[in-house]
Amino acid sequence: MKCRMASIRAAVAMAALMVVGLASIASAQTAAEIDAAIKAAHAKFVSLQEGKNADYIPALAKVDSKIFGIAVVTVVGRVYTTGDITSEVSIQSISKVFTMARVMEEEGPDAIANNMGVDATGQAFNSIVAVEQYKGSEMNAMVNPGAITSTSMVSGATREEIWNKILATHSDFAGRTLTVNQEVFKSEAETNQRNQAIAMLMYAYGHIKAEPLRACDIYTEQCAISVNAKDLAMMAATLANGGKNPVTGKQCMNVANVPKVLAVMATAGLYDDSGKWLFTTGLPAKSGVGGGILAVSPGKFGVAVISPPLDAAGNSVKAQKAIAEVSNALGGNPYAVKPAAAKAAPTTKK
Ligand code: DON
């Protein structure tokens, strides 16, 4: 009996060691350090007054511009939050990532690369010039023409079936059932003539195969999905963790497609400012005009900030600054590596 107890204790100790080991692979920082990093970023930027809420979608102009929440979720499912993490904003363009991921699940990543492309446009997210330049090719699924095309590629016999798949995908990544902000959906649906024109052009050039205005309407609804900072950080952490939600344990997408999703985010997640963003942080990220940004430190953590005032490119001012600050404090930049300590023995063959 004594002997059995001892071996059970040894097994428990071994399991605990493995958990600690995994946690330290996931993040070199202690819980206190991560907590301190997000609190320091919040304190540093809470009074910053730059930027302005999006107002081309009337309902967004009314959102409280003081909302400022920060969340980090590690790949072992530890959640850290500070500031306003209960207020929700519409996900907007961040949804483009998850609908693209859904299409990759159904048709493989080449379907995205071969249809709208995976290159930066160097143009605004709703540019019609970008469509015209190469007849709807040579762009990506993070800008509106590519994103509406992604939505059109989700299979389903009815609008309802397609929508349910898109909402379920977003909910799986967030680890809870998400809902739509109907006021934002209605407001954008009444004013999205430009996106309707973009959808018609992508149809004219053969990228959208059928029902372009329905695709635009479903895209508008996906942009109105309501999220808080923790939801976005969880979605980012799921990407950081090879597509497996670190809290629910659900594999939300094929692990092999995750690097493809991250590559498109790194190329175009912050539109024409994506290069500057990557230069500053090294993190694949995605912004939305609702004021959210999520960023992924692969194998380590997801981080997200909500703050509605935007800069000229349509990216939240405070979210960019706070994410950069937190990621730098946590060593999140995947390109920032230390030189190897020891030189390997020569491997030259005779
Ligand atoms: O299509 C639009 O214009 C909006 N529903 C989404 C745009 C957006 O979020 C751009 N992000 N920074």
Coordinates of C-alpha atoms and ligand atoms in Angstrom, one line a residue:
M1 CA 0.0 0.0 0.0
K2 CA 2.8 2.4 1.1
C3 CA 4.6 1.5 -2.1
R4 CA 1.5 2.3 -4.2
M5 CA 1.0 5.6 -2.5
A6 CA 4.7 6.5 -3.1
S7 CA 4.4 5.7 -6.8
I8 CA 1.2 7.7 -7.1
R9 CA 2.9 10.7 -5.4
A10 CA 5.9 10.3 -7.8
A11 CA 3.5 10.3 -10.8
V12 CA 1.7 13.4 -9.5
A13 CA 5.1 15.2 -8.9
M14 CA 6.2 14.2 -12.4
A15 CA 2.9 15.5 -14.0
A16 CA 3.3 18.8 -12.0
L17 CA 6.9 19.1 -13.3
M18 CA 5.7 18.5 -16.8
V19 CA 3.0 21.2 -16.5
V20 CA 5.6 23.7 -15.1
G21 CA 7.9 22.7 -17.9
L22 CA 5.2 23.3 -20.5
A23 CA 4.3 26.6 -18.9
S24 CA 7.9 27.8 -19.1
I25 CA 8.1 26.8 -22.8
A26 CA 4.9 28.7 -23.4
S27 CA 6.2 31.8 -21.7
A28 CA 9.4 32.6 -20.0
Q29 CA 7.6 35.0 -17.7
T30 CA 6.0 34.4 -14.4
A31 CA 2.3 35.2 -13.9
A32 CA 3.3 38.3 -11.9
E33 CA 5.5 39.5 -14.7
I34 CA 2.8 39.1 -17.3
D35 CA 0.3 40.8 -15.0
A36 CA 2.8 43.7 -14.4
A37 CA 3.4 44.0 -18.2
I38 CA -0.3 44.5 -19.1
K39 CA -0.9 46.8 -16.1
A40 CA 2.1 48.9 -17.0
A41 CA 0.9 49.2 -20.7
H42 CA -2.5 50.2 -19.5
A43 CA -1.2 52.9 -17.2
K44 CA 1.2 54.2 -19.8
F45 CA -1.5 54.7 -22.5
V46 CA -4.8 55.2 -20.7
S47 CA -4.7 59.0 -21.0
L48 CA -3.5 59.1 -24.6
Q49 CA -5.9 61.2 -26.7
E50 CA -4.9 60.5 -30.3
G51 CA -7.2 59.0 -32.9
K52 CA -10.9 59.1 -33.6
N53 CA -13.7 56.5 -33.7
A54 CA -14.6 55.2 -37.2
D55 CA -17.7 57.1 -38.3
Y56 CA -18.3 55.9 -41.8
I57 CA -20.4 53.1 -40.1
P58 CA -22.7 55.4 -38.1
A59 CA -23.2 53.1 -35.2
L60 CA -19.4 53.0 -34.5
A61 CA -19.2 56.7 -33.9
K62 CA -21.4 56.3 -30.9
V63 CA -19.2 53.7 -29.2
D64 CA -17.5 54.9 -25.9
S65 CA -14.1 56.0 -27.1
K66 CA -12.7 55.5 -23.5
I67 CA -13.1 51.7 -23.6
F68 CA -9.5 50.4 -23.1
G69 CA -9.0 46.7 -22.3
I70 CA -5.9 44.5 -22.6
A71 CA -5.8 40.7 -22.4
V72 CA -3.1 38.1 -22.8
V73 CA -3.8 34.4 -23.1
T74 CA -0.9 32.0 -23.1
V75 CA -0.7 28.7 -25.0
V76 CA -1.2 26.8 -21.8
G77 CA -4.5 28.6 -21.2
R78 CA -3.5 31.2 -18.6
V79 CA -5.6 34.4 -18.9
Y80 CA -4.4 37.8 -17.9
T81 CA -6.6 40.9 -18.2
T82 CA -6.6 44.5 -17.2
G83 CA -8.8 47.6 -17.8
D84 CA -12.2 47.3 -19.4
I85 CA -12.6 43.8 -20.5
T86 CA -16.3 43.5 -20.2
S87 CA -17.3 46.1 -22.8
E88 CA -17.6 44.6 -26.3
V89 CA -17.0 46.1 -29.7
S90 CA -17.8 44.8 -33.1
I91 CA -15.0 42.5 -34.4
Q92 CA -15.0 44.1 -37.9
S93 CA -12.1 43.2 -40.1
I94 CA -10.6 40.9 -37.5
S95 CA -13.3 38.4 -38.6
K96 CA -11.5 38.3 -42.0
V97 CA -8.9 36.0 -40.4
F98 CA -11.3 33.4 -39.2
T99 CA -13.5 33.3 -42.3
M100 CA -10.3 32.9 -44.3
A101 CA -9.3 30.1 -41.9
R102 CA -12.7 28.4 -42.5
V103 CA -12.2 28.5 -46.3
M104 CA -8.7 27.0 -45.9
E105 CA -10.3 24.2 -43.9
E106 CA -12.8 23.5 -46.7
E107 CA -10.6 24.0 -49.8
G108 CA -7.0 24.2 -48.6
P109 CA -4.8 27.3 -48.4
D110 CA -4.1 27.3 -52.1
A111 CA -7.7 28.2 -52.8
I112 CA -7.0 31.5 -51.1
A113 CA -3.6 32.0 -52.7
N114 CA -4.9 31.2 -56.2
N115 CA -8.2 33.2 -56.0
M116 CA -7.5 36.6 -54.4
G117 CA -3.8 36.2 -53.7
V118 CA -1.6 36.7 -50.6
D119 CA 0.2 39.9 -51.4
A120 CA 0.0 43.3 -49.8
T121 CA -1.9 45.8 -51.9
G122 CA -0.3 48.9 -50.5
Q123 CA -3.8 50.5 -50.7
A124 CA -6.5 51.2 -48.2
F125 CA -8.6 48.3 -47.0
N126 CA -11.6 49.3 -49.1
S127 CA -9.7 50.4 -52.2
I128 CA -11.4 49.9 -55.6
V129 CA -8.1 50.8 -57.3
A130 CA -6.6 47.7 -55.7
V131 CA -9.3 45.5 -57.4
E132 CA -8.9 47.2 -60.8
Q133 CA -5.1 47.1 -60.8
Y134 CA -5.0 43.3 -61.4
K135 CA -8.6 42.5 -62.0
G136 CA -9.1 41.3 -58.4
S137 CA -6.0 39.1 -58.2
E138 CA -2.7 40.0 -56.5
M139 CA -4.3 41.0 -53.2
N140 CA -5.3 39.2 -50.0
A141 CA -8.1 38.1 -47.8
M142 CA -7.4 40.9 -45.2
V143 CA -8.7 43.7 -47.4
N144 CA -12.4 44.0 -48.2
P145 CA -12.4 42.6 -51.8
G146 CA -10.5 39.5 -50.7
A147 CA -12.5 39.2 -47.5
I148 CA -15.9 39.4 -49.2
T149 CA -14.6 36.8 -51.6
S150 CA -13.5 34.5 -48.7
T151 CA -17.0 34.8 -47.3
S152 CA -18.4 33.8 -50.7
M153 CA -16.2 30.7 -50.7
V154 CA -17.7 29.2 -47.4
S155 CA -19.9 26.4 -48.6
G156 CA -23.6 25.9 -47.7
A157 CA -26.9 25.3 -49.3
T158 CA -28.5 28.3 -47.7
R159 CA -27.5 31.7 -46.3
E160 CA -28.4 30.3 -42.8
E161 CA -26.1 27.3 -43.2
I162 CA -23.2 29.5 -44.4
W163 CA -23.7 32.0 -41.6
N164 CA -24.0 29.3 -38.9
K165 CA -20.6 27.9 -40.0
I166 CA -19.0 31.3 -39.9
L167 CA -20.4 32.2 -36.5
A168 CA -19.5 28.7 -35.1
T169 CA -15.9 29.1 -36.4
H170 CA -15.5 32.5 -34.6
S171 CA -17.1 31.0 -31.4
D172 CA -14.8 28.0 -31.4
F173 CA -11.7 30.2 -31.6
A174 CA -13.1 32.5 -28.8
G175 CA -14.2 29.5 -26.7
R176 CA -17.7 30.8 -26.1
T177 CA -20.9 31.4 -28.1
L178 CA -20.5 34.8 -29.7
T179 CA -23.4 36.9 -30.9
V180 CA -24.0 39.8 -33.4
N181 CA -24.4 43.4 -32.4
Q182 CA -27.6 44.0 -34.4
E183 CA -27.4 47.7 -34.3
V184 CA -23.9 47.7 -35.9
F185 CA -25.0 45.1 -38.5
K186 CA -28.1 47.2 -39.5
S187 CA -26.1 50.4 -39.5
E188 CA -23.4 49.0 -41.8
A189 CA -25.9 47.1 -44.0
E190 CA -27.6 50.5 -44.7
T191 CA -24.4 52.2 -45.6
N192 CA -22.2 49.6 -47.3
Q193 CA -22.8 50.6 -50.9
R194 CA -19.0 50.7 -51.5
N195 CA -18.6 47.1 -50.3
Q196 CA -21.5 46.1 -52.5
A197 CA -19.7 47.7 -55.5
I198 CA -16.5 45.8 -54.5
A199 CA -18.4 42.5 -54.3
M200 CA -19.9 43.2 -57.8
L201 CA -16.5 43.9 -59.2
M202 CA -15.0 40.7 -57.7
Y203 CA -18.0 38.9 -59.3
A204 CA -17.4 40.6 -62.6
Y205 CA -13.7 39.4 -62.5
G206 CA -14.8 35.8 -61.7
H207 CA -13.4 35.6 -58.1
I208 CA -16.9 35.5 -56.5
K209 CA -18.7 32.7 -58.3
A210 CA -22.3 33.5 -57.4
E211 CA -24.6 35.8 -55.3
P212 CA -22.1 38.7 -54.7
L213 CA -24.6 40.8 -52.8
R214 CA -25.4 37.9 -50.5
A215 CA -21.7 37.4 -49.8
C216 CA -21.4 41.1 -49.0
D217 CA -24.4 40.9 -46.6
I218 CA -23.0 37.8 -44.8
Y219 CA -19.6 39.6 -44.6
T220 CA -21.3 42.7 -43.1
E221 CA -22.9 40.4 -40.5
Q222 CA -19.6 38.7 -39.6
C223 CA -18.1 42.1 -39.1
A224 CA -20.8 42.9 -36.5
I225 CA -19.9 39.9 -34.2
S226 CA -19.5 41.3 -30.7
V227 CA -16.3 40.6 -28.7
N228 CA -14.4 41.8 -25.7
A229 CA -10.6 42.0 -25.2
K230 CA -10.4 38.5 -23.7
D231 CA -12.3 37.0 -26.6
L232 CA -9.9 38.4 -29.1
A233 CA -6.9 37.3 -27.0
M234 CA -8.3 33.8 -26.8
M235 CA -8.8 33.8 -30.6
A236 CA -5.1 34.9 -31.0
A237 CA -3.9 32.3 -28.4
T238 CA -5.7 29.6 -30.4
L239 CA -3.6 30.6 -33.4
A240 CA -0.5 30.8 -31.3
N241 CA -1.3 27.2 -30.1
G242 CA -1.4 25.6 -33.6
G243 CA -5.2 26.1 -33.9
K244 CA -6.1 24.4 -30.6
N245 CA -8.1 26.6 -28.2
P246 CA -5.8 26.5 -25.1
V247 CA -8.8 26.6 -22.7
T248 CA -11.5 24.4 -24.3
G249 CA -9.0 22.1 -25.9
K250 CA -10.9 22.2 -29.2
Q251 CA -8.8 21.9 -32.4
C252 CA -10.4 24.8 -34.3
M253 CA -8.5 24.3 -37.6
N254 CA -6.0 22.1 -39.2
V255 CA -2.6 22.7 -37.6
A256 CA -0.9 22.7 -41.0
N257 CA -3.0 25.7 -42.1
V258 CA -2.1 27.9 -39.2
P259 CA 1.3 29.1 -40.6
K260 CA -0.6 30.1 -43.8
V261 CA -3.1 32.2 -41.8
L262 CA -0.3 33.8 -39.8
A263 CA 1.6 34.6 -43.0
V264 CA -1.4 36.5 -44.5
M265 CA -1.9 38.4 -41.2
A266 CA 1.8 39.3 -41.1
T267 CA 1.6 40.6 -44.7
A268 CA -1.6 42.6 -44.6
G269 CA -3.2 42.5 -41.1
L270 CA -2.7 46.2 -40.5
Y271 CA -3.3 47.1 -44.2
D272 CA -0.9 49.6 -45.7
D273 CA 0.8 50.0 -42.3
S274 CA 1.5 46.2 -42.0
G275 CA 5.2 46.7 -42.8
K276 CA 5.6 49.3 -40.0
W277 CA 3.8 47.1 -37.6
L278 CA 5.9 44.0 -38.4
F279 CA 9.1 46.1 -38.1
T280 CA 8.0 47.3 -34.7
T281 CA 6.7 44.0 -33.2
G282 CA 7.4 41.1 -35.5
L283 CA 3.9 39.8 -34.7
P284 CA 1.2 38.6 -37.1
A285 CA -1.8 40.7 -36.2
K286 CA -5.2 41.9 -37.3
S287 CA -7.0 45.1 -36.7
G288 CA -10.7 46.1 -37.0
V289 CA -12.4 49.5 -37.3
G290 CA -14.4 48.6 -34.1
G291 CA -11.1 49.4 -32.3
G292 CA -9.8 45.9 -31.6
I293 CA -6.4 44.4 -32.6
L294 CA -5.2 40.9 -31.9
A295 CA -1.6 39.7 -32.3
V296 CA -0.1 36.3 -32.2
S297 CA 3.3 35.3 -30.7
P298 CA 3.5 31.7 -32.1
G299 CA 4.0 29.1 -29.5
K300 CA 3.8 31.6 -26.7
F301 CA 0.7 33.7 -26.4
G302 CA -2.1 35.7 -27.9
V303 CA -2.6 39.4 -27.0
A304 CA -5.4 41.7 -27.7
V305 CA -6.5 45.3 -27.0
I306 CA -9.7 47.1 -27.5
S307 CA -9.7 50.9 -27.8
P308 CA -12.0 52.5 -30.5
P309 CA -10.1 55.6 -31.6
L310 CA -8.3 54.9 -34.9
D311 CA -5.4 56.4 -36.9
A312 CA -5.6 57.3 -40.5
A313 CA -5.0 53.7 -41.7
G314 CA -8.0 52.5 -39.7
N315 CA -6.0 50.9 -36.9
S316 CA -6.6 51.5 -33.1
V317 CA -3.9 53.9 -31.8
K318 CA -3.8 52.7 -28.2
A319 CA -4.1 49.0 -29.3
Q320 CA -1.0 49.3 -31.5
K321 CA 1.0 51.0 -28.7
A322 CA -0.2 48.7 -25.9
I323 CA 0.4 45.5 -27.8
A324 CA 3.9 46.6 -28.8
E325 CA 4.7 47.4 -25.2
V326 CA 3.3 44.2 -23.8
S327 CA 5.0 42.0 -26.5
N328 CA 8.3 43.7 -26.0
A329 CA 8.1 43.1 -22.2
L330 CA 7.2 39.4 -22.8
G331 CA 9.8 38.7 -25.5
G332 CA 7.0 38.0 -28.0
N333 CA 8.8 38.9 -31.3
P334 CA 9.6 35.6 -33.1
Y335 CA 12.4 37.2 -35.1
A336 CA 14.2 38.4 -32.0
V337 CA 16.6 35.5 -31.2
K338 CA 19.8 35.3 -29.3
P339 CA 22.9 33.9 -31.1
A340 CA 23.6 30.2 -30.2
A341 CA 25.7 29.9 -27.1
A342 CA 28.1 27.2 -28.3
K343 CA 29.5 26.4 -31.8
A344 CA 28.6 22.9 -33.0
A345 CA 31.4 20.5 -34.0
P346 CA 32.3 20.8 -37.7
T347 CA 30.1 18.6 -39.9
T348 CA 32.1 18.9 -43.1
K349 CA 32.1 15.5 -44.9
K350 CA 35.3 14.2 -46.5
Ligands
DON1 O1 -16.0 46.5 -44.5 C1 -15.8 47.4 -43.7 O2 -15.5 48.5 -44.1 C2 -15.8 47.1 -42.2 N1 -16.9 46.2 -41.9 C3 -14.6 46.5 -41.7 C4 -13.4 47.3 -42.1 C5 -12.3 47.2 -41.1 O3 -12.5 46.8 -40.0 C6 -11.0 47.8 -41.5 N2 -10.1 47.7 -40.3 N3 -9.2 48.2 -39.8

